[in-house]
Amino acid sequence: MQLMVVEDDDAVAAALVDAVQAAGHEACRVVRGTDALLQHQRAQLILLDLGLPDMDGLEVLRKLRQVTEVPIVILTARNDERSVVRGLRQGADDYLVKPIGLAVLLARIDAVARRSKAAAPDTGIVSVGDLQVDTGKREATQAGRELGLTAKEFDLLALLAQHAGSVVTREQILDSLWGDAFMAVSRSLDVHLTGLRAKLDRPGMIVNVRGVGYRIEAVIE
Ligand code: CA
């Protein structure tokens, strides 16, 4: 498993990285919250400190949860009840208080990883009305016709189709397609969206939810 250690204390970070590597995982370390937001896609599990130099770890958690379901384990010296409750309510998978024995830490990491694996959705073919999106073969067809999408158009369609009937926010799309949910210039999304709509039989399948994002839905005729 690929872990990301978000920790500003060099000695603590080194000990954590050593421990998870000794247990057979791969690990990278980042110091700042913004680095965690930009690089989280490299990680299958994130170990998150709360006291970070550029932003509070709970804010990092909140922003990550807007875009990803990756397991996040908080590891902090902060043990007041309020922080624990906020951390768990905001979507942390576990909340561990330093100092912690490495064997316990590794066992908790494994437990979180097992739970998230069990909950992971299947990949394969997603259907929305007469639209079929094969995420394995990276092929999209509508009423049997191959749509001939570009890579980004396909990624966009697959993301929307996997959440068919629900809104996918612009932040989720930017994060999934470009790895940066908070990209200042998001015009390229509009370009790919226009291209994708033009290739669908019914461009109106993709509904613009003003100020929030987009939703794909099967048209009821
Ligand atoms: Ca810290």
PDB file of C-alpha atoms and ligand atoms in Angstrom:
ATOM      1  CA  MET A   1       0.000   0.000   0.000  1.00  0.00           C
ATOM      2  CA  GLN A   2       1.149   3.527  -0.783  1.00  0.00           C
ATOM      3  CA  LEU A   3       0.895   5.785   2.262  1.00  0.00           C
ATOM      4  CA  MET A   4       1.256   9.526   2.491  1.00  0.00           C
ATOM      5  CA  VAL A   5       2.571  10.881   5.778  1.00  0.00           C
ATOM      6  CA  VAL A   6       1.548  14.512   6.310  1.00  0.00           C
ATOM      7  CA  GLU A   7       3.811  15.606   9.164  1.00  0.00           C
ATOM      8  CA  ASP A   8       5.911  18.705   9.734  1.00  0.00           C
ATOM      9  CA  ASP A   9       8.138  17.263  12.460  1.00  0.00           C
ATOM     10  CA  ASP A  10      11.159  15.708  10.742  1.00  0.00           C
ATOM     11  CA  ALA A  11      11.960  13.178  13.482  1.00  0.00           C
ATOM     12  CA  VAL A  12       8.360  11.987  13.823  1.00  0.00           C
ATOM     13  CA  ALA A  13       7.973  11.774  10.040  1.00  0.00           C
ATOM     14  CA  ALA A  14      11.183   9.761   9.667  1.00  0.00           C
ATOM     15  CA  ALA A  15      10.083   7.305  12.369  1.00  0.00           C
ATOM     16  CA  LEU A  16       6.663   6.883  10.738  1.00  0.00           C
ATOM     17  CA  VAL A  17       8.075   6.383   7.263  1.00  0.00           C
ATOM     18  CA  ASP A  18      10.589   3.832   8.585  1.00  0.00           C
ATOM     19  CA  ALA A  19       7.878   1.938  10.452  1.00  0.00           C
ATOM     20  CA  VAL A  20       5.416   1.676   7.582  1.00  0.00           C
ATOM     21  CA  GLN A  21       8.185   0.748   5.154  1.00  0.00           C
ATOM     22  CA  ALA A  22       9.401  -1.950   7.532  1.00  0.00           C
ATOM     23  CA  ALA A  23       5.855  -3.316   7.479  1.00  0.00           C
ATOM     24  CA  GLY A  24       6.058  -3.623   3.690  1.00  0.00           C
ATOM     25  CA  HIS A  25       4.249  -0.454   2.653  1.00  0.00           C
ATOM     26  CA  GLU A  26       5.542   2.365   0.519  1.00  0.00           C
ATOM     27  CA  ALA A  27       5.521   5.804   2.002  1.00  0.00           C
ATOM     28  CA  CYS A  28       6.050   9.375   0.939  1.00  0.00           C
ATOM     29  CA  ARG A  29       6.104  12.338   3.261  1.00  0.00           C
ATOM     30  CA  VAL A  30       4.842  15.876   2.816  1.00  0.00           C
ATOM     31  CA  VAL A  31       5.221  18.742   5.264  1.00  0.00           C
ATOM     32  CA  ARG A  32       2.414  21.134   4.404  1.00  0.00           C
ATOM     33  CA  GLY A  33      -1.350  20.804   4.109  1.00  0.00           C
ATOM     34  CA  THR A  34      -1.330  22.297   0.635  1.00  0.00           C
ATOM     35  CA  ASP A  35       1.106  19.590  -0.492  1.00  0.00           C
ATOM     36  CA  ALA A  36      -1.288  16.958   0.828  1.00  0.00           C
ATOM     37  CA  LEU A  37      -4.138  18.519  -1.169  1.00  0.00           C
ATOM     38  CA  LEU A  38      -2.098  18.573  -4.364  1.00  0.00           C
ATOM     39  CA  GLN A  39      -0.518  15.128  -4.056  1.00  0.00           C
ATOM     40  CA  HIS A  40      -3.198  13.012  -2.350  1.00  0.00           C
ATOM     41  CA  GLN A  41      -3.852  11.020  -5.522  1.00  0.00           C
ATOM     42  CA  ARG A  42      -0.504   9.268  -5.043  1.00  0.00           C
ATOM     43  CA  ALA A  43      -1.758   7.806  -1.780  1.00  0.00           C
ATOM     44  CA  GLN A  44      -3.952   4.829  -0.925  1.00  0.00           C
ATOM     45  CA  LEU A  45      -4.043   5.935   2.704  1.00  0.00           C
ATOM     46  CA  ILE A  46      -3.168   9.245   4.334  1.00  0.00           C
ATOM     47  CA  LEU A  47      -1.708   9.663   7.805  1.00  0.00           C
ATOM     48  CA  LEU A  48      -2.545  13.226   8.776  1.00  0.00           C
ATOM     49  CA  ASP A  49      -1.066  15.393  11.515  1.00  0.00           C
ATOM     50  CA  LEU A  50      -3.265  18.288  12.664  1.00  0.00           C
ATOM     51  CA  GLY A  51      -0.662  20.870  13.609  1.00  0.00           C
ATOM     52  CA  LEU A  52       0.750  21.799  10.209  1.00  0.00           C
ATOM     53  CA  PRO A  53       2.732  24.916   9.264  1.00  0.00           C
ATOM     54  CA  ASP A  54       0.408  26.352   6.624  1.00  0.00           C
ATOM     55  CA  MET A  55      -3.106  25.259   7.587  1.00  0.00           C
ATOM     56  CA  ASP A  56      -4.931  23.262  10.213  1.00  0.00           C
ATOM     57  CA  GLY A  57      -5.105  19.529   9.583  1.00  0.00           C
ATOM     58  CA  LEU A  58      -8.873  19.536  10.137  1.00  0.00           C
ATOM     59  CA  GLU A  59      -9.151  22.001   7.252  1.00  0.00           C
ATOM     60  CA  VAL A  60      -6.988  19.702   5.115  1.00  0.00           C
ATOM     61  CA  LEU A  61      -9.326  16.845   6.033  1.00  0.00           C
ATOM     62  CA  ARG A  62     -12.435  18.848   5.178  1.00  0.00           C
ATOM     63  CA  LYS A  63     -11.011  19.818   1.769  1.00  0.00           C
ATOM     64  CA  LEU A  64      -9.846  16.280   1.003  1.00  0.00           C
ATOM     65  CA  ARG A  65     -13.289  14.919   1.823  1.00  0.00           C
ATOM     66  CA  GLN A  66     -14.812  17.227  -0.788  1.00  0.00           C
ATOM     67  CA  VAL A  67     -12.951  15.301  -3.447  1.00  0.00           C
ATOM     68  CA  THR A  68     -11.824  11.886  -2.263  1.00  0.00           C
ATOM     69  CA  GLU A  69     -12.830   8.846  -0.253  1.00  0.00           C
ATOM     70  CA  VAL A  70      -9.206   7.818   0.336  1.00  0.00           C
ATOM     71  CA  PRO A  71      -8.805   6.460   3.883  1.00  0.00           C
ATOM     72  CA  ILE A  72      -7.486   9.170   6.206  1.00  0.00           C
ATOM     73  CA  VAL A  73      -6.088   8.434   9.653  1.00  0.00           C
ATOM     74  CA  ILE A  74      -5.466  11.428  11.911  1.00  0.00           C
ATOM     75  CA  LEU A  75      -2.338  11.101  14.024  1.00  0.00           C
ATOM     76  CA  THR A  76      -1.914  14.031  16.366  1.00  0.00           C
ATOM     77  CA  ALA A  77      -0.917  15.135  19.838  1.00  0.00           C
ATOM     78  CA  ARG A  78      -4.227  16.996  20.061  1.00  0.00           C
ATOM     79  CA  ASN A  79      -6.449  14.849  22.229  1.00  0.00           C
ATOM     80  CA  ASP A  80      -9.255  17.181  23.292  1.00  0.00           C
ATOM     81  CA  GLU A  81     -12.675  15.694  22.760  1.00  0.00           C
ATOM     82  CA  ARG A  82     -13.768  18.494  20.452  1.00  0.00           C
ATOM     83  CA  SER A  83     -10.963  17.830  17.952  1.00  0.00           C
ATOM     84  CA  VAL A  84     -11.548  14.079  18.031  1.00  0.00           C
ATOM     85  CA  VAL A  85     -15.269  14.512  17.385  1.00  0.00           C
ATOM     86  CA  ARG A  86     -14.694  17.069  14.633  1.00  0.00           C
ATOM     87  CA  GLY A  87     -12.092  14.867  12.982  1.00  0.00           C
ATOM     88  CA  LEU A  88     -14.341  11.835  12.922  1.00  0.00           C
ATOM     89  CA  ARG A  89     -17.415  13.822  11.887  1.00  0.00           C
ATOM     90  CA  GLN A  90     -15.483  15.380   9.025  1.00  0.00           C
ATOM     91  CA  GLY A  91     -14.717  11.955   7.663  1.00  0.00           C
ATOM     92  CA  ALA A  92     -11.503  10.701   9.219  1.00  0.00           C
ATOM     93  CA  ASP A  93     -11.441   6.901   9.244  1.00  0.00           C
ATOM     94  CA  ASP A  94      -9.602   6.783  12.553  1.00  0.00           C
ATOM     95  CA  TYR A  95      -8.200   9.221  15.098  1.00  0.00           C
ATOM     96  CA  LEU A  96      -4.988   8.278  16.877  1.00  0.00           C
ATOM     97  CA  VAL A  97      -3.235  10.247  19.582  1.00  0.00           C
ATOM     98  CA  LYS A  98       0.554  10.609  19.858  1.00  0.00           C
ATOM     99  CA  PRO A  99       2.570   9.123  21.306  1.00  0.00           C
ATOM    100  CA  ILE A 100       1.455   5.789  19.919  1.00  0.00           C
ATOM    101  CA  GLY A 101       3.231   2.461  19.778  1.00  0.00           C
ATOM    102  CA  LEU A 102       4.244   1.564  16.243  1.00  0.00           C
ATOM    103  CA  ALA A 103       2.686  -1.900  16.405  1.00  0.00           C
ATOM    104  CA  VAL A 104      -0.662  -0.388  17.372  1.00  0.00           C
ATOM    105  CA  LEU A 105      -0.353   2.242  14.654  1.00  0.00           C
ATOM    106  CA  LEU A 106       0.335  -0.406  11.993  1.00  0.00           C
ATOM    107  CA  ALA A 107      -2.566  -2.548  13.194  1.00  0.00           C
ATOM    108  CA  ARG A 108      -4.930   0.432  13.001  1.00  0.00           C
ATOM    109  CA  ILE A 109      -3.671   1.305   9.501  1.00  0.00           C
ATOM    110  CA  ASP A 110      -4.304  -2.274   8.375  1.00  0.00           C
ATOM    111  CA  ALA A 111      -7.793  -2.240   9.892  1.00  0.00           C
ATOM    112  CA  VAL A 112      -8.720   0.985   8.086  1.00  0.00           C
ATOM    113  CA  ALA A 113      -7.284  -0.345   4.821  1.00  0.00           C
ATOM    114  CA  ARG A 114      -9.314  -3.570   5.132  1.00  0.00           C
ATOM    115  CA  ARG A 115     -12.546  -1.678   5.778  1.00  0.00           C
ATOM    116  CA  SER A 116     -12.036   0.643   2.846  1.00  0.00           C
ATOM    117  CA  LYS A 117     -11.161  -2.227   0.516  1.00  0.00           C
ATOM    118  CA  ALA A 118     -14.383  -3.993   1.494  1.00  0.00           C
ATOM    119  CA  ALA A 119     -16.371  -0.842   0.720  1.00  0.00           C
ATOM    120  CA  ALA A 120     -14.681  -0.074  -2.624  1.00  0.00           C
ATOM    121  CA  PRO A 121     -17.033  -0.020  -5.610  1.00  0.00           C
ATOM    122  CA  ASP A 122     -16.566  -2.416  -8.482  1.00  0.00           C
ATOM    123  CA  THR A 123     -15.092  -1.119 -11.674  1.00  0.00           C
ATOM    124  CA  GLY A 124     -16.451  -2.298 -14.964  1.00  0.00           C
ATOM    125  CA  ILE A 125     -19.316  -1.209 -17.134  1.00  0.00           C
ATOM    126  CA  VAL A 126     -21.549   1.625 -16.005  1.00  0.00           C
ATOM    127  CA  SER A 127     -24.848   2.226 -17.816  1.00  0.00           C
ATOM    128  CA  VAL A 128     -26.885   5.402 -17.920  1.00  0.00           C
ATOM    129  CA  GLY A 129     -29.907   4.867 -20.128  1.00  0.00           C
ATOM    130  CA  ASP A 130     -28.564   3.788 -23.522  1.00  0.00           C
ATOM    131  CA  LEU A 131     -25.093   5.026 -22.651  1.00  0.00           C
ATOM    132  CA  GLN A 132     -22.480   2.450 -21.669  1.00  0.00           C
ATOM    133  CA  VAL A 133     -19.140   3.354 -20.158  1.00  0.00           C
ATOM    134  CA  ASP A 134     -16.553   0.575 -19.890  1.00  0.00           C
ATOM    135  CA  THR A 135     -13.918   1.820 -17.468  1.00  0.00           C
ATOM    136  CA  GLY A 136     -11.733  -1.249 -18.012  1.00  0.00           C
ATOM    137  CA  LYS A 137     -11.520  -0.939 -21.801  1.00  0.00           C
ATOM    138  CA  ARG A 138     -11.973   2.848 -21.662  1.00  0.00           C
ATOM    139  CA  GLU A 139     -14.737   2.688 -24.246  1.00  0.00           C
ATOM    140  CA  ALA A 140     -17.987   4.603 -24.290  1.00  0.00           C
ATOM    141  CA  THR A 141     -20.940   3.770 -26.526  1.00  0.00           C
ATOM    142  CA  GLN A 142     -24.415   5.147 -26.915  1.00  0.00           C
ATOM    143  CA  ALA A 143     -27.090   2.881 -28.399  1.00  0.00           C
ATOM    144  CA  GLY A 144     -24.191   0.691 -29.576  1.00  0.00           C
ATOM    145  CA  ARG A 145     -22.346   3.537 -31.296  1.00  0.00           C
ATOM    146  CA  GLU A 146     -18.747   4.145 -30.209  1.00  0.00           C
ATOM    147  CA  LEU A 147     -18.481   7.774 -29.133  1.00  0.00           C
ATOM    148  CA  GLY A 148     -14.794   8.304 -29.962  1.00  0.00           C
ATOM    149  CA  LEU A 149     -13.990  10.389 -26.904  1.00  0.00           C
ATOM    150  CA  THR A 150     -10.657  11.963 -26.069  1.00  0.00           C
ATOM    151  CA  ALA A 151      -8.960  10.773 -22.862  1.00  0.00           C
ATOM    152  CA  LYS A 152     -10.208  13.727 -20.815  1.00  0.00           C
ATOM    153  CA  GLU A 153     -13.727  13.495 -22.258  1.00  0.00           C
ATOM    154  CA  PHE A 154     -13.800   9.827 -21.323  1.00  0.00           C
ATOM    155  CA  ASP A 155     -12.595  10.503 -17.773  1.00  0.00           C
ATOM    156  CA  LEU A 156     -15.230  13.190 -17.390  1.00  0.00           C
ATOM    157  CA  LEU A 157     -18.006  10.952 -18.688  1.00  0.00           C
ATOM    158  CA  ALA A 158     -16.899   8.006 -16.536  1.00  0.00           C
ATOM    159  CA  LEU A 159     -16.863  10.173 -13.431  1.00  0.00           C
ATOM    160  CA  LEU A 160     -20.339  11.557 -14.118  1.00  0.00           C
ATOM    161  CA  ALA A 161     -21.711   8.118 -15.033  1.00  0.00           C
ATOM    162  CA  GLN A 162     -20.379   6.563 -11.823  1.00  0.00           C
ATOM    163  CA  HIS A 163     -22.458   9.146  -9.948  1.00  0.00           C
ATOM    164  CA  ALA A 164     -25.418   9.132 -12.335  1.00  0.00           C
ATOM    165  CA  GLY A 165     -28.386  11.019 -10.935  1.00  0.00           C
ATOM    166  CA  SER A 166     -26.205  12.879  -8.413  1.00  0.00           C
ATOM    167  CA  VAL A 167     -24.315  16.119  -8.767  1.00  0.00           C
ATOM    168  CA  VAL A 168     -20.565  15.897  -9.195  1.00  0.00           C
ATOM    169  CA  THR A 169     -19.009  19.171  -8.090  1.00  0.00           C
ATOM    170  CA  ARG A 170     -16.563  21.148 -10.209  1.00  0.00           C
ATOM    171  CA  GLU A 171     -13.992  20.574  -7.454  1.00  0.00           C
ATOM    172  CA  GLN A 172     -14.443  16.792  -7.670  1.00  0.00           C
ATOM    173  CA  ILE A 173     -14.071  16.921 -11.447  1.00  0.00           C
ATOM    174  CA  LEU A 174     -10.987  19.137 -11.383  1.00  0.00           C
ATOM    175  CA  ASP A 175      -9.422  16.932  -8.746  1.00  0.00           C
ATOM    176  CA  SER A 176     -10.190  13.698 -10.547  1.00  0.00           C
ATOM    177  CA  LEU A 177      -9.101  14.847 -14.000  1.00  0.00           C
ATOM    178  CA  TRP A 178      -6.259  17.222 -13.188  1.00  0.00           C
ATOM    179  CA  GLY A 179      -5.308  16.335  -9.622  1.00  0.00           C
ATOM    180  CA  ASP A 180      -6.038  19.837  -8.399  1.00  0.00           C
ATOM    181  CA  ALA A 181      -9.467  20.570  -6.961  1.00  0.00           C
ATOM    182  CA  PHE A 182      -8.646  24.179  -6.414  1.00  0.00           C
ATOM    183  CA  MET A 183      -7.160  24.936  -9.808  1.00  0.00           C
ATOM    184  CA  ALA A 184      -7.479  28.666 -10.395  1.00  0.00           C
ATOM    185  CA  VAL A 185      -8.276  28.350 -14.094  1.00  0.00           C
ATOM    186  CA  SER A 186     -10.919  25.753 -14.751  1.00  0.00           C
ATOM    187  CA  ARG A 187     -11.775  26.794 -18.278  1.00  0.00           C
ATOM    188  CA  SER A 188     -10.279  23.636 -19.747  1.00  0.00           C
ATOM    189  CA  LEU A 189     -13.080  21.740 -18.001  1.00  0.00           C
ATOM    190  CA  ASP A 190     -15.630  23.754 -19.990  1.00  0.00           C
ATOM    191  CA  VAL A 191     -13.796  22.919 -23.205  1.00  0.00           C
ATOM    192  CA  HIS A 192     -13.838  19.174 -22.512  1.00  0.00           C
ATOM    193  CA  LEU A 193     -17.435  19.331 -21.382  1.00  0.00           C
ATOM    194  CA  THR A 194     -18.500  21.034 -24.600  1.00  0.00           C
ATOM    195  CA  GLY A 195     -16.593  18.415 -26.614  1.00  0.00           C
ATOM    196  CA  LEU A 196     -18.216  15.584 -24.699  1.00  0.00           C
ATOM    197  CA  ARG A 197     -21.745  16.971 -25.033  1.00  0.00           C
ATOM    198  CA  ALA A 198     -21.298  17.370 -28.786  1.00  0.00           C
ATOM    199  CA  LYS A 199     -20.573  13.632 -29.086  1.00  0.00           C
ATOM    200  CA  LEU A 200     -23.612  12.482 -27.124  1.00  0.00           C
ATOM    201  CA  ASP A 201     -26.931  11.828 -28.865  1.00  0.00           C
ATOM    202  CA  ARG A 202     -28.561  14.130 -26.353  1.00  0.00           C
ATOM    203  CA  PRO A 203     -26.271  16.872 -25.004  1.00  0.00           C
ATOM    204  CA  GLY A 204     -28.945  17.596 -22.382  1.00  0.00           C
ATOM    205  CA  MET A 205     -28.070  14.331 -20.594  1.00  0.00           C
ATOM    206  CA  ILE A 206     -25.432  16.362 -18.785  1.00  0.00           C
ATOM    207  CA  VAL A 207     -27.246  18.875 -16.645  1.00  0.00           C
ATOM    208  CA  ASN A 208     -25.488  22.003 -15.421  1.00  0.00           C
ATOM    209  CA  VAL A 209     -26.281  22.530 -11.754  1.00  0.00           C
ATOM    210  CA  ARG A 210     -25.551  26.208 -11.474  1.00  0.00           C
ATOM    211  CA  GLY A 211     -22.731  27.152  -9.130  1.00  0.00           C
ATOM    212  CA  VAL A 212     -22.232  23.529  -8.015  1.00  0.00           C
ATOM    213  CA  GLY A 213     -21.320  21.164 -10.798  1.00  0.00           C
ATOM    214  CA  TYR A 214     -22.840  18.666 -13.216  1.00  0.00           C
ATOM    215  CA  ARG A 215     -25.133  15.682 -13.192  1.00  0.00           C
ATOM    216  CA  ILE A 216     -25.711  13.068 -15.845  1.00  0.00           C
ATOM    217  CA  GLU A 217     -29.115  11.485 -16.094  1.00  0.00           C
ATOM    218  CA  ALA A 218     -30.884   9.081 -18.371  1.00  0.00           C
ATOM    219  CA  VAL A 219     -33.497  10.925 -20.378  1.00  0.00           C
ATOM    220  CA  ILE A 220     -37.007   9.713 -19.736  1.00  0.00           C
ATOM    221  CA  GLU A 221     -38.883   9.749 -23.001  1.00  0.00           C
TER     222      GLU A 221
HETATM  223 CA    CA B   1       2.813  19.017  13.717  1.00  0.00          CA
END
